[in-house]
mmCIF file of C-alpha atoms in Angstrom:
data_model
loop_
_atom_site.group_PDB
_atom_site.id
_atom_site.type_symbol
_atom_site.label_atom_id
_atom_site.label_comp_id
_atom_site.label_asym_id
_atom_site.label_seq_id
_atom_site.Cartn_x
_atom_site.Cartn_y
_atom_site.Cartn_z
ATOM 1 C CA UNK B 57 25.666 38.353 -10.316
ATOM 2 C CA UNK B 58 28.997 40.035 -11.041
ATOM 3 C CA UNK B 59 30.419 40.535 -14.527
ATOM 4 C CA UNK B 60 33.664 38.644 -13.927
ATOM 5 C CA UNK B 61 33.689 35.732 -11.478
ATOM 6 C CA UNK B 62 36.369 33.246 -10.462
ATOM 7 C CA UNK B 63 35.946 29.771 -9.014
ATOM 8 C CA UNK B 64 38.750 27.775 -7.381
ATOM 9 C CA UNK B 65 38.329 23.989 -7.642
ATOM 10 C CA UNK B 66 40.367 21.151 -6.179
ATOM 11 C CA UNK B 67 38.370 18.057 -7.139
ATOM 12 C CA UNK B 68 36.484 16.776 -10.206
ATOM 13 C CA UNK B 69 33.106 17.110 -8.463
ATOM 14 C CA UNK B 70 33.874 20.705 -7.507
ATOM 15 C CA UNK B 71 34.757 21.461 -11.132
ATOM 16 C CA UNK B 72 31.549 19.920 -12.468
ATOM 17 C CA UNK B 73 29.428 21.764 -9.900
ATOM 18 C CA UNK B 74 31.165 25.072 -10.651
ATOM 19 C CA UNK B 75 30.102 24.622 -14.279
ATOM 20 C CA UNK B 76 26.550 23.909 -13.110
ATOM 21 C CA UNK B 77 26.591 26.989 -10.826
ATOM 22 C CA UNK B 78 27.594 29.203 -13.753
ATOM 23 C CA UNK B 79 24.887 27.641 -15.917
ATOM 24 C CA UNK B 80 22.350 28.309 -13.144
ATOM 25 C CA UNK B 81 23.299 31.995 -13.076
ATOM 26 C CA UNK B 82 24.916 32.073 -9.636
ATOM 27 C CA UNK B 83 28.346 33.307 -10.709
ATOM 28 C CA UNK B 84 29.303 35.890 -13.322
ATOM 29 C CA UNK B 85 28.327 36.845 -16.806
ATOM 30 C CA UNK B 86 31.831 35.541 -17.467
ATOM 31 C CA UNK B 87 33.285 32.924 -15.137
ATOM 32 C CA UNK B 88 36.798 31.541 -14.968
ATOM 33 C CA UNK B 89 37.007 28.136 -13.270
ATOM 34 C CA UNK B 90 40.581 27.747 -12.026
ATOM 35 C CA UNK B 91 41.755 24.189 -11.246
ATOM 36 C CA UNK B 92 44.483 23.566 -8.723
ATOM 37 C CA UNK B 93 47.681 22.444 -10.449
ATOM 38 C CA UNK B 94 49.263 19.038 -10.047
ATOM 39 C CA UNK B 95 46.096 16.928 -9.805
ATOM 40 C CA UNK B 96 45.624 14.468 -12.678
ATOM 41 C CA UNK B 97 41.876 13.892 -12.036
ATOM 42 C CA UNK B 98 41.306 17.619 -12.542
ATOM 43 C CA UNK B 99 43.260 17.544 -15.797
ATOM 44 C CA UNK B 100 41.221 14.720 -17.327
ATOM 45 C CA UNK B 101 37.930 16.122 -16.014
ATOM 46 C CA UNK B 102 38.753 19.469 -17.614
ATOM 47 C CA UNK B 103 39.335 17.698 -20.930
ATOM 48 C CA UNK B 104 36.019 15.826 -20.684
ATOM 49 C CA UNK B 105 34.035 18.947 -19.852
ATOM 50 C CA UNK B 106 35.601 21.009 -22.624
ATOM 51 C CA UNK B 107 34.799 18.252 -25.116
ATOM 52 C CA UNK B 108 31.112 18.538 -24.211
ATOM 53 C CA UNK B 109 30.932 22.230 -25.064
ATOM 54 C CA UNK B 110 30.879 24.595 -22.097
ATOM 55 C CA UNK B 111 28.090 27.051 -21.225
ATOM 56 C CA UNK B 112 28.432 30.505 -22.753
ATOM 57 C CA UNK B 113 30.701 32.784 -20.764
ATOM 58 C CA UNK B 114 32.532 30.009 -18.926
ATOM 59 C CA UNK B 115 36.229 29.250 -19.237
ATOM 60 C CA UNK B 116 38.128 26.331 -17.705
ATOM 61 C CA UNK B 117 41.534 27.933 -17.300
ATOM 62 C CA UNK B 118 44.925 26.317 -17.162
ATOM 63 C CA UNK B 119 45.684 24.836 -13.722
ATOM 64 C CA UNK B 120 47.434 27.116 -11.249
ATOM 65 C CA UNK B 121 49.447 26.611 -8.080
ATOM 66 C CA UNK B 122 47.811 29.584 -6.383
ATOM 67 C CA UNK B 123 44.163 30.555 -6.162
ATOM 68 C CA UNK B 124 42.824 33.849 -7.570
ATOM 69 C CA UNK B 125 42.980 36.808 -5.229
ATOM 70 C CA UNK B 126 39.220 37.258 -5.346
ATOM 71 C CA UNK B 127 37.171 34.105 -4.884
ATOM 72 C CA UNK B 128 33.563 34.094 -5.970
ATOM 73 C CA UNK B 129 33.139 30.335 -5.685
ATOM 74 C CA UNK B 130 34.938 27.450 -3.976
ATOM 75 C CA UNK B 131 34.246 23.844 -3.123
ATOM 76 C CA UNK B 132 36.364 23.169 -0.053
ATOM 77 C CA UNK B 133 35.208 25.618 2.595
ATOM 78 C CA UNK B 134 37.318 23.750 5.172
ATOM 79 C CA UNK B 135 40.602 24.454 3.407
ATOM 80 C CA UNK B 136 42.901 26.575 5.541
ATOM 81 C CA UNK B 137 44.203 28.338 2.423
ATOM 82 C CA UNK B 138 40.680 29.184 1.278
ATOM 83 C CA UNK B 139 39.725 30.473 4.703
ATOM 84 C CA UNK B 140 42.865 32.582 4.892
ATOM 85 C CA UNK B 141 42.088 34.066 1.484
ATOM 86 C CA UNK B 142 38.582 34.962 2.646
ATOM 87 C CA UNK B 143 40.073 36.815 5.599
ATOM 88 C CA UNK B 144 42.853 38.637 3.764
ATOM 89 C CA UNK B 145 41.101 39.739 0.579
ATOM 90 C CA UNK B 146 39.526 42.830 2.124
ATOM 91 C CA UNK B 147 35.979 44.020 1.820
ATOM 92 C CA UNK B 148 35.921 43.391 -1.909
ATOM 93 C CA UNK B 149 36.483 39.672 -1.438
ATOM 94 C CA UNK B 150 33.600 38.548 -3.649
ATOM 95 C CA UNK B 151 31.590 41.685 -4.262
ATOM 96 C CA UNK B 152 29.497 40.659 -1.273
ATOM 97 C CA UNK B 153 28.755 37.072 -2.312
ATOM 98 C CA UNK B 154 30.406 33.699 -1.747
ATOM 99 C CA UNK B 155 29.164 30.609 -3.589
ATOM 100 C CA UNK B 156 30.135 27.214 -2.191
ATOM 101 C CA UNK B 157 29.629 24.212 -4.472
ATOM 102 C CA UNK B 158 29.444 20.514 -3.644
ATOM 103 C CA UNK B 159 32.502 18.761 -2.227
ATOM 104 C CA UNK B 160 31.049 15.401 -1.255
ATOM 105 C CA UNK B 161 30.028 14.684 2.323
ATOM 106 C CA UNK B 162 31.909 17.766 3.487
ATOM 107 C CA UNK B 163 29.080 19.870 2.068
ATOM 108 C CA UNK B 164 26.574 18.436 4.546
ATOM 109 C CA UNK B 165 29.034 18.978 7.382
ATOM 110 C CA UNK B 166 29.355 22.604 6.250
ATOM 111 C CA UNK B 167 25.585 23.086 6.215
ATOM 112 C CA UNK B 168 25.321 21.739 9.756
ATOM 113 C CA UNK B 169 27.993 24.157 10.978
ATOM 114 C CA UNK B 170 26.475 27.126 9.164
ATOM 115 C CA UNK B 171 23.083 26.296 10.677
ATOM 116 C CA UNK B 172 24.646 26.208 14.144
ATOM 117 C CA UNK B 173 25.835 29.821 13.844
ATOM 118 C CA UNK B 174 29.220 31.586 13.771
ATOM 119 C CA UNK B 175 30.304 30.207 17.152
ATOM 120 C CA UNK B 176 31.212 26.904 15.476
ATOM 121 C CA UNK B 177 34.576 26.948 13.649
ATOM 122 C CA UNK B 178 34.669 25.626 10.098
ATOM 123 C CA UNK B 179 36.638 22.418 10.639
ATOM 124 C CA UNK B 180 36.446 19.003 9.025
ATOM 125 C CA UNK B 181 34.432 16.336 10.818
ATOM 126 C CA UNK B 182 37.406 14.159 11.759
ATOM 127 C CA UNK B 183 39.951 16.942 12.190
ATOM 128 C CA UNK B 184 41.995 17.257 15.376
ATOM 129 C CA UNK B 185 43.119 20.839 14.938
ATOM 130 C CA UNK B 186 45.629 22.932 16.758
ATOM 131 C CA UNK B 187 44.562 26.091 18.562
ATOM 132 C CA UNK B 188 45.671 28.322 15.617
ATOM 133 C CA UNK B 189 43.725 26.173 13.161
ATOM 134 C CA UNK B 190 40.617 26.360 15.339
ATOM 135 C CA UNK B 191 41.003 30.127 15.508
ATOM 136 C CA UNK B 192 41.222 30.338 11.722
ATOM 137 C CA UNK B 193 38.120 28.179 11.347
ATOM 138 C CA UNK B 194 36.217 30.389 13.775
ATOM 139 C CA UNK B 195 37.316 33.579 12.017
ATOM 140 C CA UNK B 196 36.209 32.088 8.698
ATOM 141 C CA UNK B 197 32.782 31.278 10.153
ATOM 142 C CA UNK B 198 32.442 34.874 11.333
ATOM 143 C CA UNK B 199 33.570 36.146 7.914
ATOM 144 C CA UNK B 200 30.890 34.104 6.198
ATOM 145 C CA UNK B 201 28.282 35.462 8.582
ATOM 146 C CA UNK B 202 29.152 38.972 7.316
ATOM 147 C CA UNK B 203 28.856 37.894 3.666
ATOM 148 C CA UNK B 204 26.067 36.856 1.342
ATOM 149 C CA UNK B 205 26.578 33.095 1.145
ATOM 150 C CA UNK B 206 24.982 30.622 -1.260
ATOM 151 C CA UNK B 207 25.512 26.872 -0.999
ATOM 152 C CA UNK B 208 24.839 25.191 -4.341
ATOM 153 C CA UNK B 209 24.149 21.500 -3.865
ATOM 154 C CA UNK B 210 22.607 18.423 -5.429
ATOM 155 C CA UNK B 211 22.820 16.476 -2.176
ATOM 156 C CA UNK B 212 19.803 15.410 -0.117
ATOM 157 C CA UNK B 213 19.187 17.959 2.641
ATOM 158 C CA UNK B 214 16.469 17.343 5.201
ATOM 159 C CA UNK B 215 13.718 19.929 5.502
ATOM 160 C CA UNK B 216 14.815 20.596 9.076
ATOM 161 C CA UNK B 217 18.434 21.282 8.130
ATOM 162 C CA UNK B 218 17.423 23.368 5.102
ATOM 163 C CA UNK B 219 15.199 25.542 7.275
ATOM 164 C CA UNK B 220 17.960 25.995 9.865
ATOM 165 C CA UNK B 221 20.470 26.959 7.173
ATOM 166 C CA UNK B 222 18.126 29.575 5.756
ATOM 167 C CA UNK B 223 17.382 30.964 9.238
ATOM 168 C CA UNK B 224 21.129 31.454 9.580
ATOM 169 C CA UNK B 225 21.006 33.722 6.519
ATOM 170 C CA UNK B 226 22.489 31.268 4.029
ATOM 171 C CA UNK B 227 20.905 30.868 0.606
ATOM 172 C CA UNK B 228 20.524 27.138 -0.049
ATOM 173 C CA UNK B 229 20.231 26.537 -3.795
ATOM 174 C CA UNK B 230 19.343 23.029 -4.983
ATOM 175 C CA UNK B 231 20.221 21.715 -8.435
ATOM 176 C CA UNK B 232 19.851 18.529 -10.452
ATOM 177 C CA UNK B 233 22.746 18.803 -12.922
ATOM 178 C CA UNK B 234 20.577 20.626 -15.434
ATOM 179 C CA UNK B 235 23.489 21.504 -17.732
ATOM 180 C CA UNK B 236 24.958 17.987 -17.762
ATOM 181 C CA UNK B 237 21.565 16.367 -18.350
ATOM 182 C CA UNK B 238 21.107 18.588 -21.409
ATOM 183 C CA UNK B 239 24.332 17.397 -23.045
ATOM 184 C CA UNK B 240 24.301 14.791 -25.836
ATOM 185 C CA UNK B 241 24.598 11.169 -24.673
ATOM 186 C CA UNK B 242 28.143 10.115 -23.952
ATOM 187 C CA UNK B 243 29.953 7.160 -25.439
ATOM 188 C CA UNK B 244 28.798 3.682 -24.530
ATOM 189 C CA UNK B 245 29.421 2.568 -20.980
ATOM 190 C CA UNK B 246 31.104 -0.676 -19.936
ATOM 191 C CA UNK B 247 29.727 -3.954 -21.256
ATOM 192 C CA UNK B 248 29.340 -5.480 -17.784
ATOM 193 C CA UNK B 249 25.848 -5.444 -16.280
ATOM 194 C CA UNK B 250 27.168 -4.487 -12.831
ATOM 195 C CA UNK B 251 29.375 -1.476 -12.165
ATOM 196 C CA UNK B 252 31.008 -0.922 -8.781
ATOM 197 C CA UNK B 253 32.172 2.506 -7.676
ATOM 198 C CA UNK B 254 35.345 2.477 -5.624
ATOM 199 C CA UNK B 255 35.487 3.974 -2.148
ATOM 200 C CA UNK B 256 37.845 6.083 -0.057
ATOM 201 C CA UNK B 257 36.584 4.507 3.187
ATOM 202 C CA UNK B 258 39.339 1.875 3.171
ATOM 203 C CA UNK B 259 42.197 4.314 2.659
ATOM 204 C CA UNK B 260 40.689 6.637 5.275
ATOM 205 C CA UNK B 261 40.893 3.807 7.793
ATOM 206 C CA UNK B 262 37.137 3.533 8.297
ATOM 207 C CA UNK B 263 36.500 0.155 6.634
ATOM 208 C CA UNK B 264 38.647 -2.985 6.916
ATOM 209 C CA UNK B 265 40.520 -3.670 3.699
ATOM 210 C CA UNK B 266 40.188 -7.476 3.842
ATOM 211 C CA UNK B 267 36.411 -7.337 4.264
ATOM 212 C CA UNK B 268 36.045 -4.992 1.296
ATOM 213 C CA UNK B 269 38.296 -7.036 -0.992
ATOM 214 C CA UNK B 270 36.527 -10.262 0.014
ATOM 215 C CA UNK B 271 33.168 -8.716 -0.881
ATOM 216 C CA UNK B 272 34.426 -7.700 -4.332
ATOM 217 C CA UNK B 273 35.920 -11.156 -4.910
ATOM 218 C CA UNK B 274 32.672 -12.905 -3.982
ATOM 219 C CA UNK B 275 30.642 -10.523 -6.124
ATOM 220 C CA UNK B 276 32.911 -11.095 -9.139
ATOM 221 C CA UNK B 277 32.603 -14.868 -8.701
ATOM 222 C CA UNK B 278 28.878 -14.519 -9.483
ATOM 223 C CA UNK B 279 29.123 -12.088 -12.418
ATOM 224 C CA UNK B 280 31.692 -9.938 -14.252
ATOM 225 C CA UNK B 281 32.226 -6.483 -12.735
ATOM 226 C CA UNK B 282 33.343 -3.115 -14.079
ATOM 227 C CA UNK B 283 35.224 -1.319 -11.297
ATOM 228 C CA UNK B 284 35.765 2.448 -11.218
ATOM 229 C CA UNK B 285 38.310 3.379 -8.528
ATOM 230 C CA UNK B 286 37.757 6.336 -6.249
ATOM 231 C CA UNK B 287 40.229 9.115 -6.950
ATOM 232 C CA UNK B 288 41.631 8.794 -3.397
ATOM 233 C CA UNK B 289 41.745 5.011 -3.412
ATOM 234 C CA UNK B 290 45.110 3.463 -2.517
ATOM 235 C CA UNK B 291 46.923 2.417 -5.729
ATOM 236 C CA UNK B 292 48.061 -0.755 -3.958
ATOM 237 C CA UNK B 293 44.434 -1.697 -3.310
ATOM 238 C CA UNK B 294 43.495 -0.919 -6.916
ATOM 239 C CA UNK B 295 46.323 -3.203 -8.100
ATOM 240 C CA UNK B 296 44.989 -5.991 -5.886
ATOM 241 C CA UNK B 297 41.479 -5.497 -7.246
ATOM 242 C CA UNK B 298 42.800 -5.556 -10.812
ATOM 243 C CA UNK B 299 44.224 -9.042 -10.163
ATOM 244 C CA UNK B 300 40.843 -10.447 -9.076
ATOM 245 C CA UNK B 301 39.254 -12.709 -11.716
ATOM 246 C CA UNK B 302 36.101 -11.267 -13.236
ATOM 247 C CA UNK B 303 36.903 -7.610 -12.437
ATOM 248 C CA UNK B 304 37.788 -5.059 -15.114
ATOM 249 C CA UNK B 305 39.253 -1.876 -13.651
ATOM 250 C CA UNK B 306 38.526 1.330 -15.576
ATOM 251 C CA UNK B 307 40.975 4.137 -14.815
ATOM 252 C CA UNK B 308 38.670 6.938 -15.856
ATOM 253 C CA UNK B 309 39.866 9.595 -13.408
ATOM 254 C CA UNK B 310 36.768 11.738 -14.011
ATOM 255 C CA UNK B 311 33.570 11.950 -11.959
ATOM 256 C CA UNK B 312 31.187 9.015 -12.279
ATOM 257 C CA UNK B 313 28.543 11.560 -13.258
ATOM 258 C CA UNK B 314 30.478 12.081 -16.501
ATOM 259 C CA UNK B 315 31.894 8.604 -17.057
ATOM 260 C CA UNK B 316 28.718 6.584 -16.599
ATOM 261 C CA UNK B 317 26.220 8.669 -18.561
ATOM 262 C CA UNK B 318 26.219 6.017 -21.299
ATOM 263 C CA UNK B 319 24.793 3.200 -19.161
ATOM 264 C CA UNK B 320 21.661 1.482 -20.428
ATOM 265 C CA UNK B 321 18.511 0.050 -18.905
ATOM 266 C CA UNK B 322 19.242 -3.242 -17.198
ATOM 267 C CA UNK B 323 22.651 -2.169 -15.915
ATOM 268 C CA UNK B 324 23.186 -1.304 -12.280
ATOM 269 C CA UNK B 325 25.658 0.662 -10.179
ATOM 270 C CA UNK B 326 26.705 -0.551 -6.722
ATOM 271 C CA UNK B 327 28.380 1.776 -4.251
ATOM 272 C CA UNK B 328 29.274 1.945 -0.605
ATOM 273 C CA UNK B 329 28.049 5.179 1.022
ATOM 274 C CA UNK B 330 28.874 7.993 -1.377
ATOM 275 C CA UNK B 331 27.415 11.281 -2.531
ATOM 276 C CA UNK B 332 27.688 9.941 -6.101
ATOM 277 C CA UNK B 333 24.607 7.826 -5.374
ATOM 278 C CA UNK B 334 22.408 10.922 -5.295
ATOM 279 C CA UNK B 335 23.719 12.469 -8.507
ATOM 280 C CA UNK B 336 23.734 9.193 -10.437
ATOM 281 C CA UNK B 337 20.112 8.588 -9.479
ATOM 282 C CA UNK B 338 19.246 11.983 -10.964
ATOM 283 C CA UNK B 339 21.163 11.287 -14.157
ATOM 284 C CA UNK B 340 20.574 7.574 -14.739
ATOM 285 C CA UNK B 341 17.324 6.495 -13.117
ATOM 286 C CA UNK B 342 15.250 7.958 -15.992
ATOM 287 C CA UNK B 343 17.200 5.646 -18.317
ATOM 288 C CA UNK B 344 16.275 2.567 -16.291
ATOM 289 C CA UNK B 345 19.668 2.163 -14.618
ATOM 290 C CA UNK B 346 19.460 0.942 -11.019
ATOM 291 C CA UNK B 347 21.596 2.810 -8.482
ATOM 292 C CA UNK B 348 21.994 0.517 -5.477
ATOM 293 C CA UNK B 349 23.656 1.688 -2.256
ATOM 294 C CA UNK B 350 25.481 -1.053 -0.371
ATOM 295 C CA UNK B 351 25.083 -0.955 3.388
ATOM 296 C CA UNK B 352 28.328 -1.459 5.272
ATOM 297 C CA UNK B 353 28.039 -4.454 7.638
ATOM 298 C CA UNK B 354 28.923 -3.712 11.256
ATOM 299 C CA UNK B 355 32.032 -5.899 11.189
ATOM 300 C CA UNK B 356 33.463 -3.974 8.235
ATOM 301 C CA UNK B 357 33.821 -0.769 10.233
ATOM 302 C CA UNK B 358 37.079 -0.055 12.049
ATOM 303 C CA UNK B 359 37.325 1.525 15.490
ATOM 304 C CA UNK B 360 37.974 4.888 13.793
ATOM 305 C CA UNK B 361 34.450 4.932 12.371
ATOM 306 C CA UNK B 362 32.481 6.521 15.178
ATOM 307 C CA UNK B 363 28.730 5.825 15.417
ATOM 308 C CA UNK B 364 27.824 9.395 14.436
ATOM 309 C CA UNK B 365 29.897 9.111 11.247
ATOM 310 C CA UNK B 366 28.359 5.738 10.376
ATOM 311 C CA UNK B 367 24.892 7.191 10.790
ATOM 312 C CA UNK B 368 25.802 10.224 8.678
ATOM 313 C CA UNK B 369 27.108 8.042 5.853
ATOM 314 C CA UNK B 370 24.058 5.814 5.924
ATOM 315 C CA UNK B 371 21.757 8.824 5.784
ATOM 316 C CA UNK B 372 23.447 10.231 2.702
ATOM 317 C CA UNK B 373 23.319 7.026 0.694
ATOM 318 C CA UNK B 374 19.931 5.757 1.793
#
């Protein structure tokens, strides 16, 4: 552990997991979590976290346009800007250690690439990169191989993958949101028995919009729903959902892990494949809240959803 650490975050989940990483002792005696500027979900998440009372030694700084020169922790290891910073910060980049916190499904993709060795460039699963971008991703993979790397995750990792990651020299650190679970109960959750988490699969072109909206409409015809949009959900789709009878849309803008901590026994959360399923089970199952993954029917998938991706999504949410 260094005395002064900096973490660069670009999503609400990354911010929450950076707080957990500091609490777990992976970062510095003092840690500055720096949010990327211009992202409203980060602004409201920062407010929520500060209201809870942060761990000793941790500061959620004002948002910035540019990342700190030295990065001790990041969430998006596939970001070209992050990779370039790793390569241009010199030997003192992170005092010998890089901590990578959860960034949704991308974290599992990262673990698979790290396990495969430095010959695999760090590129997103569905990316179609140019030659320069591939070269940057390969150089970043080699840079990580020369560093002490820890991946801090709450996601389900198979024993086989975990063993392969550790053989590659990466420290895989599991967590269960220990800091968040220790915080006082949040305000009451929604009154509806059933809560639906929104999805980015429609906007990403992987699931047909009409099938998804029809499912929500039919579900709301049976019982009232509380709907929490995904932060990357299309605003046009959210407006259409808001018009559906029986659906109350909650524009929380913060991670479900924070927003839904007040749910009670007898309530349930429905979600298409999402990494939130894992964390909400950790946080809410002890309270008697059912977390129910919804399998995507075959005819919902678009031609862009390749079989390998479908299988990956199913494995995460199962």
